[in-house]
Amino acid sequence: MIAFQRIVDAFRAQGLNVKDNGHGRAAAQAPGHSAADLSVSIRDIGEQVLLHSHSDPTDVVLEAVGLTLADLFDTPRGATYEYPDNRTVYRTPSKQFRQSGNTHGNSLFRVDTLANASIVYVAEGEKDVLALESAGAVATCTAMGAGKAHLFDLTPLHGKQVRIIRDMDAPGKAHAAQLVELLDGHAEVTVWEPATGKDAADHIAAGFTLDDFKQSHSFQKPPLVIMLEKALAAAQELPANDVIATLHRQLAAFTAAEQPDHLRDFVDLIPEWMEWVTAPPEMVRTIASPWPEVDEVLNGGIQPGKSYLFAGRPGGGKSLALTNYAAYAGMRGYRGLLVSVEMGAMEIMSRIMADRSRTSYSHITQRRLDDFELGRVSEFATDAHDVKLKICTKTPITVDEIHDIARRIKHTEGLDFVAVDYVQLLKASTKSMPRQEQIADISRNLKVMAGDLDVALISACQLNRGAAKDKRPPELSDLRESGALEQDSDTVILIHHPQINDQPTGDVEFHIKKNRDGRESIVTLDWQAHQARIASRGQA
């Protein structure tokens, strides 16, 4: 645990908070974050440490505490992996490999641990195997990376449940497919994917467990193929007529089999629907907004599993609407994640504090609160200790990264909504495609996230400047850079500031132009930018 102690000491030397969880596990404060933000995971796996930052890029965190990738290993040479047949594999910190000893051996790595295991995880590399072992798995791999599985003795895997954890690249997929083929008929084989990152080590480093791997649908046999295989196996050495009869029985059993979860008969759904529609108020997950007149149009408020879009021109209030909503929902016990690519944490906090304490936003940003204002802010701060709102200001950030962060929160603490400010500033997963296609891909993935995690997804986006130039209310066609933003949203709210004689009226209008749960409408609210808030009519 030389590297583990070195890393823990480096964080503490910078005055950062480190929580040692024992057994070679620790959580550390990320540089530049609060002492309560233990967002850096440190895990010893033998001769090497897995380090993962949930806030800033890992290499940036290492540099901030005066470390390099070489410091993640017990020795500057890297790690050494010993095989039972005297093959030795060497890995340098820069991920270069060489071998010595019995380089033509056919033994699996850690094969001596497999005999008594009913479930064995098969990864692509030795580092992945050690990471899986640190999470409680029995694991193995072949040497020399992807594509070489046919050179190794796989018989220790026969008769076992084999869970292949594939690397998320083309060679990783090919390697998994080769293992599936070689083990076909000898073991019960399934293929799984990491919840985040490229491989099993990334998954474990990020704090995910063995139960969090996702089964890969690319390697699942069609049910009809499985049925035919079973029928043929049962029909061996039977007379021809019996073979036909066996096939008929298997086909009848297949067609009468239980339907998959996503396919339900209408009549069977009636009792479940009656229970759903008569649920008591405390069981209904609709999240009210700060604006009752908006909730009325949205059938009670924001719904989990759906996607909402606030669109406005620069300075029009789209970010304000998001922070107002997130703070309001958080104050009422809903768990949320607010992701801002545009603002830093202190600016977000200033807006929320001004809004919820009804204090001058400019006085807060200038840090010149009088005693009365400081009292109001302090009173709200005292009442806000139970607010379950997490704020992420990582930039740049992709939707996949947001999805990973949200999934982790959902699994560990629960999550009701994700607010993203704003769409056009998110980093595209693929830079090679045209900008309009990038925005469409981002929009689609945000929609998928809402359904996958069963959370309300509220995003902000910019409008084109055409409406402002023409001095007209915005239309759906003004959504900047992609029509997919409208298509993927269940509700689109366009923010408009009406004027009289070219002067603002002090009102702000929410033009609800698309609403899958109700009617289109225009809701007029009070523009109270001096307190960083959009207020319902009649609110103080």
Coordinates of C-alpha atoms in Angstrom, one line a residue:
M1 CA 0.0 0.0 0.0
I2 CA 2.9 2.3 -0.7
A3 CA 1.2 4.2 -3.5
F4 CA -2.1 4.5 -1.4
Q5 CA -0.3 6.1 1.5
R6 CA 1.7 8.4 -0.8
I7 CA -1.5 9.7 -2.4
V8 CA -3.3 10.1 0.9
D9 CA -0.4 12.0 2.4
A10 CA -0.2 14.3 -0.7
F11 CA -3.8 15.3 -0.3
R12 CA -3.4 16.0 3.4
A13 CA -0.2 18.0 2.7
Q14 CA -2.3 20.4 0.6
G15 CA -4.7 20.8 3.6
L16 CA -7.4 18.8 1.9
N17 CA -9.9 16.6 3.9
V18 CA -9.3 12.8 3.5
K19 CA -11.6 10.2 5.0
D20 CA -9.8 6.8 5.3
N21 CA -12.4 4.1 5.0
G22 CA -10.0 1.3 5.8
H23 CA -9.0 -1.8 3.7
G24 CA -7.1 0.5 1.2
R25 CA -10.1 2.7 0.5
A26 CA -10.4 6.5 1.0
A27 CA -12.3 9.5 -0.2
A28 CA -10.6 12.9 -0.5
Q29 CA -11.6 16.5 -1.0
A30 CA -11.0 17.7 -4.5
P31 CA -8.7 20.8 -4.8
G32 CA -10.8 23.9 -5.0
H33 CA -13.9 22.3 -3.5
S34 CA -15.4 22.4 -0.1
A35 CA -14.1 20.1 2.7
A36 CA -17.5 18.3 2.6
D37 CA -17.1 17.5 -1.1
L38 CA -15.2 14.2 -0.8
S39 CA -15.4 13.6 -4.6
V40 CA -12.1 11.8 -5.2
S41 CA -12.1 8.1 -4.7
I42 CA -8.8 6.3 -3.8
R43 CA -8.6 2.5 -3.9
D44 CA -5.6 0.2 -3.5
I45 CA -5.6 -2.9 -5.7
G46 CA -2.1 -4.2 -5.0
E47 CA 1.0 -2.5 -6.4
Q48 CA -1.3 0.2 -7.8
V49 CA -4.0 2.6 -6.9
L50 CA -7.2 3.4 -8.7
L51 CA -8.0 7.1 -8.4
H52 CA -11.2 8.7 -9.8
S53 CA -12.4 12.2 -9.5
H54 CA -16.2 12.9 -9.7
S55 CA -15.7 16.6 -10.0
D56 CA -12.6 17.7 -12.0
P57 CA -10.5 15.7 -14.5
T58 CA -8.3 13.2 -12.7
D59 CA -5.1 14.4 -14.3
V60 CA -5.9 18.0 -13.1
V61 CA -6.5 16.7 -9.6
L62 CA -3.2 14.8 -9.6
E63 CA -1.3 17.9 -10.8
A64 CA -3.0 20.1 -8.1
V65 CA -1.6 17.9 -5.3
G66 CA 1.8 17.5 -6.9
L67 CA 1.5 13.9 -8.2
T68 CA 1.8 12.2 -11.6
L69 CA 0.5 8.9 -13.0
A70 CA 3.7 7.2 -11.9
D71 CA 2.7 8.0 -8.3
L72 CA -0.3 5.7 -8.6
F73 CA 2.1 2.7 -8.6
D74 CA 4.1 1.4 -5.6
T75 CA 7.3 1.7 -7.7
P76 CA 8.2 4.0 -10.6
R77 CA 8.5 0.9 -12.8
G78 CA 4.8 0.2 -12.7
A79 CA 3.1 -3.1 -11.8
T80 CA 4.1 -6.7 -12.2
Y81 CA 1.6 -9.5 -12.8
E82 CA 2.6 -13.1 -12.1
Y83 CA 0.8 -16.0 -13.9
P84 CA 0.7 -19.5 -12.3
D85 CA 2.7 -21.0 -15.3
N86 CA 5.6 -18.6 -14.7
R87 CA 4.6 -16.0 -17.3
T88 CA 5.3 -12.4 -16.0
V89 CA 3.6 -9.4 -17.4
Y90 CA 5.0 -5.9 -16.7
R91 CA 3.0 -2.7 -17.0
T92 CA 4.5 0.8 -17.0
P93 CA 2.7 3.9 -15.7
S94 CA 2.4 5.0 -19.4
K95 CA 0.6 1.7 -20.2
Q96 CA 3.4 -0.1 -22.0
F97 CA 3.6 -3.9 -21.6
R98 CA 6.3 -6.5 -21.9
Q99 CA 6.6 -10.1 -20.9
S100 CA 9.2 -12.5 -19.5
G101 CA 9.4 -16.1 -18.4
N102 CA 7.0 -18.6 -19.9
T103 CA 5.6 -16.3 -22.6
H104 CA 4.1 -19.3 -24.5
G105 CA 2.1 -20.6 -21.5
N106 CA -1.6 -21.0 -21.7
S107 CA -2.7 -20.4 -18.1
L108 CA -5.3 -17.8 -17.2
F109 CA -4.3 -15.0 -14.8
R110 CA -5.3 -15.9 -11.2
V111 CA -6.5 -19.3 -12.4
D112 CA -5.7 -20.7 -8.9
T113 CA -8.6 -18.8 -7.4
L114 CA -11.3 -20.2 -9.7
A115 CA -11.8 -23.8 -8.6
N116 CA -14.4 -23.2 -5.9
A117 CA -16.2 -20.2 -7.6
S118 CA -19.6 -20.6 -9.2
I119 CA -19.5 -17.1 -10.8
V120 CA -16.3 -15.9 -12.5
Y121 CA -15.8 -12.5 -14.0
V122 CA -13.6 -12.4 -17.1
A123 CA -12.0 -9.1 -18.0
E124 CA -9.6 -8.0 -20.7
G125 CA -6.5 -7.1 -18.5
E126 CA -4.8 -7.8 -15.3
K127 CA -5.6 -4.4 -13.8
D128 CA -9.3 -5.0 -14.4
V129 CA -9.0 -8.4 -12.7
L130 CA -7.4 -6.9 -9.6
A131 CA -10.0 -4.1 -9.5
L132 CA -12.8 -6.7 -9.7
E133 CA -11.2 -8.7 -6.9
S134 CA -11.1 -5.5 -4.7
A135 CA -14.9 -5.4 -5.1
G136 CA -15.3 -9.0 -4.0
A137 CA -15.4 -10.8 -7.3
V138 CA -13.5 -13.9 -8.5
A139 CA -11.9 -12.8 -11.7
T140 CA -9.5 -13.8 -14.5
C141 CA -8.2 -12.8 -17.9
T142 CA -6.0 -14.0 -20.7
A143 CA -2.6 -12.4 -21.3
M144 CA -1.6 -10.1 -24.2
G145 CA -4.9 -8.2 -24.5
A146 CA -7.8 -8.7 -26.9
G147 CA -8.0 -11.3 -29.6
K148 CA -5.7 -13.9 -28.0
A149 CA -8.3 -16.0 -26.0
H150 CA -7.9 -19.0 -28.3
L151 CA -4.3 -19.4 -27.2
F152 CA -5.3 -20.1 -23.6
D153 CA -6.8 -23.0 -21.6
L154 CA -10.3 -22.0 -20.8
T155 CA -11.3 -25.3 -19.2
P156 CA -11.2 -23.9 -15.6
L157 CA -14.3 -21.8 -16.7
H158 CA -16.3 -24.8 -17.9
G159 CA -19.5 -25.4 -15.9
K160 CA -19.5 -22.0 -14.3
Q161 CA -21.5 -18.8 -14.7
V162 CA -19.1 -16.6 -16.7
R163 CA -19.6 -12.9 -16.7
I164 CA -17.5 -11.2 -19.4
I165 CA -16.8 -7.5 -18.7
R166 CA -16.1 -6.1 -22.1
D167 CA -13.9 -3.1 -22.8
M168 CA -16.0 -0.3 -24.5
D169 CA -14.1 -0.2 -27.8
A170 CA -14.0 -2.3 -31.0
P171 CA -11.2 -4.7 -29.9
G172 CA -13.1 -5.1 -26.6
K173 CA -16.3 -6.1 -28.4
A174 CA -14.4 -8.5 -30.6
H175 CA -12.6 -10.1 -27.6
A176 CA -15.9 -10.6 -25.8
A177 CA -17.4 -12.2 -28.9
Q178 CA -14.4 -14.6 -29.2
L179 CA -14.8 -15.7 -25.6
V180 CA -18.5 -16.2 -26.1
E181 CA -17.8 -18.4 -29.1
L182 CA -15.1 -20.4 -27.3
L183 CA -17.2 -21.0 -24.2
D184 CA -20.4 -21.8 -26.0
G185 CA -21.8 -25.1 -24.7
H186 CA -19.3 -25.2 -21.9
A187 CA -20.4 -22.4 -19.6
E188 CA -23.4 -20.1 -18.9
V189 CA -22.0 -17.0 -20.5
T190 CA -23.3 -13.4 -20.3
V191 CA -21.6 -10.2 -21.4
W192 CA -21.6 -7.0 -19.3
E193 CA -20.6 -3.4 -19.7
P194 CA -19.2 -0.8 -17.2
A195 CA -21.6 1.8 -15.9
T196 CA -19.0 4.4 -16.7
G197 CA -15.6 4.6 -18.4
K198 CA -13.9 2.2 -20.8
D199 CA -13.4 -0.9 -18.7
A200 CA -14.0 -2.8 -15.4
A201 CA -11.2 -0.8 -13.6
D202 CA -12.9 2.5 -14.5
H203 CA -16.2 1.2 -13.3
I204 CA -14.8 0.1 -9.9
A205 CA -12.7 3.2 -9.5
A206 CA -15.8 5.4 -9.9
G207 CA -17.3 3.7 -6.9
F208 CA -19.8 1.4 -8.7
T209 CA -20.3 -2.2 -7.4
L210 CA -20.5 -5.6 -9.1
D211 CA -24.3 -5.2 -9.2
D212 CA -24.0 -2.0 -11.3
F213 CA -22.6 -3.6 -14.4
K214 CA -25.1 -3.4 -17.3
Q215 CA -25.8 -6.5 -19.4
S216 CA -24.8 -6.0 -23.0
H217 CA -27.7 -6.6 -25.3
S218 CA -25.4 -7.0 -28.3
F219 CA -24.4 -10.6 -27.2
Q220 CA -27.8 -11.9 -26.1
K221 CA -29.2 -14.8 -28.2
P222 CA -32.7 -14.3 -29.6
P223 CA -35.3 -16.3 -27.5
L224 CA -36.3 -18.4 -30.6
V225 CA -32.6 -19.5 -31.1
I226 CA -32.4 -20.5 -27.5
M227 CA -35.6 -22.5 -27.8
L228 CA -34.4 -24.3 -30.9
E229 CA -31.1 -25.1 -29.3
K230 CA -32.9 -26.7 -26.3
A231 CA -35.2 -28.7 -28.6
L232 CA -32.3 -30.0 -30.7
A233 CA -30.4 -31.0 -27.6
A234 CA -33.4 -32.8 -26.2
A235 CA -34.0 -34.6 -29.6
Q236 CA -30.6 -36.2 -30.0
E237 CA -30.7 -39.9 -30.8
L238 CA -34.5 -39.9 -31.0
P239 CA -36.5 -41.3 -34.0
A240 CA -37.5 -38.8 -36.6
N241 CA -41.1 -38.6 -35.5
D242 CA -40.1 -38.0 -31.9
V243 CA -37.8 -35.2 -33.0
I244 CA -40.7 -33.4 -34.8
A245 CA -42.9 -33.9 -31.7
T246 CA -40.2 -32.5 -29.5
L247 CA -39.8 -29.4 -31.7
H248 CA -43.6 -28.9 -31.5
R249 CA -43.6 -29.1 -27.7
Q250 CA -40.7 -26.7 -27.4
L251 CA -42.4 -24.3 -29.8
A252 CA -45.7 -24.4 -27.9
A253 CA -43.8 -23.8 -24.7
F254 CA -42.0 -20.9 -26.3
T255 CA -45.2 -19.2 -27.5
A256 CA -46.9 -19.8 -24.2
A257 CA -43.9 -18.5 -22.2
E258 CA -44.3 -15.5 -19.9
Q259 CA -44.2 -12.2 -21.8
P260 CA -41.3 -9.9 -21.2
D261 CA -41.7 -7.0 -18.7
H262 CA -42.2 -4.4 -21.4
L263 CA -45.1 -6.3 -23.0
R264 CA -48.3 -6.4 -21.0
D265 CA -51.9 -7.3 -21.7
F266 CA -54.4 -4.4 -21.3
V267 CA -56.7 -6.4 -18.9
D268 CA -53.7 -7.3 -16.7
L269 CA -52.8 -3.6 -16.4
I270 CA -56.2 -2.5 -15.0
P271 CA -55.5 -3.4 -11.3
E272 CA -52.1 -1.7 -11.4
W273 CA -53.6 1.4 -13.1
M274 CA -56.3 1.6 -10.5
E275 CA -53.7 1.5 -7.7
W276 CA -51.7 4.2 -9.5
V277 CA -54.6 6.6 -10.1
T278 CA -55.9 6.3 -6.5
A279 CA -52.5 6.7 -4.8
P280 CA -52.5 9.0 -1.8
P281 CA -50.9 12.4 -2.3
E282 CA -47.7 11.5 -0.5
M283 CA -47.1 8.8 -3.1
V284 CA -47.4 11.1 -6.1
R285 CA -44.0 12.2 -7.3
T286 CA -45.2 15.3 -9.2
I287 CA -42.8 18.1 -8.3
A288 CA -44.4 21.5 -7.9
S289 CA -42.6 24.6 -9.3
P290 CA -42.4 28.1 -7.7
W291 CA -45.2 29.2 -10.0
P292 CA -48.7 27.7 -9.3
E293 CA -50.1 29.2 -12.5
V294 CA -47.5 27.2 -14.5
D295 CA -48.2 24.0 -12.5
E296 CA -51.9 24.3 -13.4
V297 CA -51.0 24.2 -17.1
L298 CA -48.6 21.3 -16.5
N299 CA -51.2 19.2 -14.7
G300 CA -49.7 19.7 -11.3
G301 CA -46.1 20.4 -11.9
I302 CA -42.9 18.7 -13.2
Q303 CA -43.2 14.9 -13.8
P304 CA -40.4 12.3 -13.4
G305 CA -39.3 10.6 -16.6
K306 CA -40.1 13.6 -18.7
S307 CA -38.0 16.3 -20.4
Y308 CA -38.7 20.1 -20.0
L309 CA -37.0 22.9 -21.8
F310 CA -36.7 26.6 -20.8
A311 CA -35.6 28.6 -23.8
G312 CA -34.7 32.3 -23.8
R313 CA -32.4 34.9 -25.2
P314 CA -29.2 35.9 -23.4
G315 CA -30.1 37.6 -20.1
G316 CA -33.8 36.6 -20.6
G317 CA -34.0 34.4 -17.5
K318 CA -33.6 30.8 -18.6
S319 CA -30.8 30.2 -16.0
L320 CA -32.8 32.1 -13.4
A321 CA -35.8 29.9 -14.1
L322 CA -33.7 26.7 -13.6
T323 CA -32.0 27.9 -10.3
N324 CA -35.4 29.1 -9.0
Y325 CA -36.9 25.8 -9.7
A326 CA -34.0 23.7 -8.3
A327 CA -33.9 25.7 -5.1
Y328 CA -37.7 25.6 -4.6
A329 CA -37.9 21.8 -5.2
G330 CA -34.8 21.2 -3.0
M331 CA -36.4 23.1 -0.1
R332 CA -39.4 20.8 -0.4
G333 CA -37.5 17.6 0.1
Y334 CA -36.9 16.6 -3.5
R335 CA -33.4 15.4 -4.4
G336 CA -31.9 17.2 -7.3
L337 CA -28.7 17.8 -9.4
L338 CA -28.1 21.2 -10.8
V339 CA -25.5 21.2 -13.6
S340 CA -24.2 24.6 -14.7
V341 CA -21.7 25.0 -17.5
E342 CA -22.1 28.7 -17.6
M343 CA -21.8 29.8 -13.9
G344 CA -19.5 29.0 -11.0
A345 CA -20.7 27.6 -7.7
M346 CA -20.5 31.0 -5.9
E347 CA -22.7 32.7 -8.6
I348 CA -25.3 29.9 -8.4
M349 CA -25.3 30.1 -4.6
S350 CA -25.6 33.9 -4.8
R351 CA -28.7 33.6 -7.0
I352 CA -30.3 31.0 -4.8
M353 CA -29.6 32.9 -1.6
A354 CA -31.0 36.1 -3.1
D355 CA -34.1 34.4 -4.3
R356 CA -34.9 32.4 -1.2
S357 CA -34.1 35.1 1.3
R358 CA -35.6 37.9 -0.7
T359 CA -32.3 39.9 -0.6
S360 CA -30.7 42.2 -3.1
Y361 CA -28.7 40.2 -5.6
S362 CA -26.4 43.1 -6.3
H363 CA -25.6 43.5 -2.6
I364 CA -24.8 39.8 -2.4
T365 CA -22.5 39.9 -5.4
Q366 CA -20.8 43.0 -4.2
R367 CA -20.6 41.5 -0.7
R368 CA -21.9 44.6 1.1
L369 CA -24.9 43.2 2.9
D370 CA -26.2 45.4 5.8
D371 CA -27.2 43.8 9.1
F372 CA -30.8 43.3 8.1
E373 CA -29.9 41.6 4.8
L374 CA -27.3 39.5 6.5
G375 CA -29.9 38.4 9.0
R376 CA -32.3 37.3 6.3
V377 CA -29.6 35.4 4.5
S378 CA -28.4 33.7 7.7
E379 CA -32.0 32.7 8.6
F380 CA -32.4 31.0 5.2
A381 CA -29.0 29.4 5.4
T382 CA -30.0 27.9 8.8
D383 CA -33.3 26.5 7.4
A384 CA -31.5 25.1 4.3
H385 CA -29.4 22.5 5.9
D386 CA -31.7 19.7 4.8
V387 CA -31.9 20.8 1.2
K388 CA -30.9 17.8 -1.0
L389 CA -29.5 19.7 -4.0
K390 CA -26.1 18.9 -5.5
I391 CA -24.4 21.5 -7.7
C392 CA -22.0 20.5 -10.5
T393 CA -19.9 23.1 -12.2
K394 CA -17.5 20.8 -14.1
T395 CA -16.6 22.2 -17.5
P396 CA -16.4 21.0 -20.2
I397 CA -18.9 18.2 -19.5
T398 CA -20.7 15.7 -21.8
V399 CA -24.2 14.3 -21.3
D400 CA -22.6 10.9 -20.7
E401 CA -20.7 12.3 -17.8
I402 CA -23.8 14.0 -16.4
H403 CA -25.6 10.7 -16.8
D404 CA -22.9 8.9 -14.9
I405 CA -23.0 11.4 -12.1
A406 CA -26.8 11.3 -11.9
R407 CA -26.8 7.5 -11.9
R408 CA -24.4 7.3 -9.0
I409 CA -26.5 9.8 -7.0
K410 CA -29.7 7.9 -7.9
H411 CA -28.2 4.6 -6.7
T412 CA -26.7 5.9 -3.5
E413 CA -29.0 8.6 -2.3
G414 CA -32.0 8.8 -4.6
L415 CA -32.7 11.5 -7.3
D416 CA -35.9 13.2 -8.4
F417 CA -34.7 15.8 -11.0
V418 CA -31.7 17.0 -13.0
A419 CA -31.4 20.6 -14.2
V420 CA -28.9 21.4 -16.9
D421 CA -27.8 25.0 -17.8
Y422 CA -27.5 25.1 -20.7
V423 CA -27.7 22.7 -23.8
Q424 CA -25.6 24.6 -26.3
L425 CA -22.6 24.8 -23.8
L426 CA -22.5 21.0 -23.3
K427 CA -19.6 19.2 -24.8
A428 CA -20.4 16.9 -27.7
S429 CA -19.4 13.2 -27.4
T430 CA -18.3 13.3 -31.0
K431 CA -16.7 16.5 -32.4
S432 CA -16.5 15.2 -36.0
M433 CA -20.3 15.6 -36.7
P434 CA -21.8 19.0 -37.8
R435 CA -22.9 21.3 -34.9
Q436 CA -26.6 20.8 -35.6
E437 CA -26.2 17.0 -35.3
Q438 CA -24.1 17.4 -32.1
I439 CA -27.0 19.4 -30.5
A440 CA -29.5 16.8 -31.7
D441 CA -27.4 14.0 -30.1
I442 CA -27.1 16.0 -26.9
S443 CA -30.9 16.6 -26.8
R444 CA -31.6 12.9 -27.5
N445 CA -29.3 11.7 -24.7
L446 CA -30.9 14.1 -22.2
K447 CA -34.3 12.6 -23.1
V448 CA -32.9 9.1 -22.6
M449 CA -31.4 10.1 -19.2
A450 CA -34.8 11.2 -18.0
G451 CA -36.4 7.8 -18.8
D452 CA -33.4 5.7 -17.8
L453 CA -33.2 7.2 -14.3
D454 CA -36.9 8.1 -13.9
V455 CA -36.1 11.7 -13.1
A456 CA -37.5 15.0 -14.4
L457 CA -35.0 16.5 -16.8
I458 CA -35.1 20.3 -17.0
S459 CA -32.8 22.0 -19.5
A460 CA -32.2 25.6 -20.6
C461 CA -31.3 26.6 -24.1
Q462 CA -30.7 29.8 -26.1
L463 CA -33.1 31.2 -28.6
N464 CA -32.1 32.7 -32.0
R465 CA -31.9 36.4 -32.0
G466 CA -34.6 36.7 -34.7
A467 CA -37.5 37.3 -32.3
A468 CA -35.6 40.1 -30.5
K469 CA -34.8 41.9 -33.7
D470 CA -38.3 41.6 -34.9
K471 CA -39.7 42.6 -31.5
R472 CA -42.0 39.7 -31.5
P473 CA -42.7 36.9 -29.0
P474 CA -40.5 33.8 -29.6
E475 CA -41.7 30.7 -31.5
L476 CA -40.6 27.1 -31.5
S477 CA -38.8 27.7 -34.7
D478 CA -36.5 30.1 -32.8
L479 CA -34.9 27.2 -30.9
R480 CA -31.2 27.7 -31.7
E481 CA -29.3 25.1 -33.8
S482 CA -31.6 22.1 -33.7
G483 CA -35.2 21.2 -34.2
A484 CA -34.5 18.1 -32.2
L485 CA -34.7 20.2 -29.0
E486 CA -38.5 20.6 -29.6
Q487 CA -38.9 17.0 -30.7
D488 CA -37.3 15.5 -27.7
S489 CA -39.0 17.8 -25.1
D490 CA -42.3 16.9 -23.5
T491 CA -42.8 20.6 -22.6
V492 CA -41.2 23.7 -24.1
I493 CA -41.4 27.0 -22.3
L494 CA -40.3 30.1 -24.3
I495 CA -39.4 33.1 -22.1
H496 CA -40.5 36.5 -23.3
H497 CA -40.3 40.0 -21.9
P498 CA -43.1 42.2 -23.2
Q499 CA -42.5 45.9 -23.9
I500 CA -44.7 48.9 -24.3
N501 CA -43.2 51.8 -26.3
D502 CA -39.9 49.9 -26.4
Q503 CA -39.8 49.8 -22.6
P504 CA -40.0 46.6 -20.4
T505 CA -43.2 46.3 -18.5
G506 CA -41.7 44.4 -15.5
D507 CA -43.5 41.3 -16.5
V508 CA -42.1 38.0 -17.9
E509 CA -44.2 35.7 -19.9
F510 CA -43.8 31.9 -20.1
H511 CA -45.1 30.9 -23.5
I512 CA -45.9 27.2 -23.0
K513 CA -45.8 26.3 -26.7
K514 CA -45.5 22.5 -26.5
N515 CA -47.2 20.6 -23.7
R516 CA -47.8 16.8 -24.1
D517 CA -49.7 16.8 -20.8
G518 CA -52.0 19.7 -21.4
R519 CA -52.9 22.8 -23.3
E520 CA -50.7 25.5 -24.7
S521 CA -50.8 28.7 -22.7
I522 CA -49.1 32.0 -21.8
V523 CA -48.5 32.6 -18.1
T524 CA -47.5 36.1 -17.0
L525 CA -45.1 36.3 -14.0
D526 CA -43.2 39.1 -12.2
W527 CA -39.6 39.8 -13.3
Q528 CA -37.8 40.4 -10.0
A529 CA -34.2 40.3 -11.2
H530 CA -33.0 42.5 -8.3
Q531 CA -33.6 39.4 -6.1
A532 CA -32.6 36.9 -8.8
R533 CA -36.1 35.5 -9.1
I534 CA -39.1 35.0 -11.3
A535 CA -42.1 35.3 -9.0
S536 CA -45.7 34.2 -9.2
R537 CA -48.2 37.1 -9.4
G538 CA -49.0 38.5 -6.0
Q539 CA -45.9 37.0 -4.2
A540 CA -44.0 39.4 -2.0

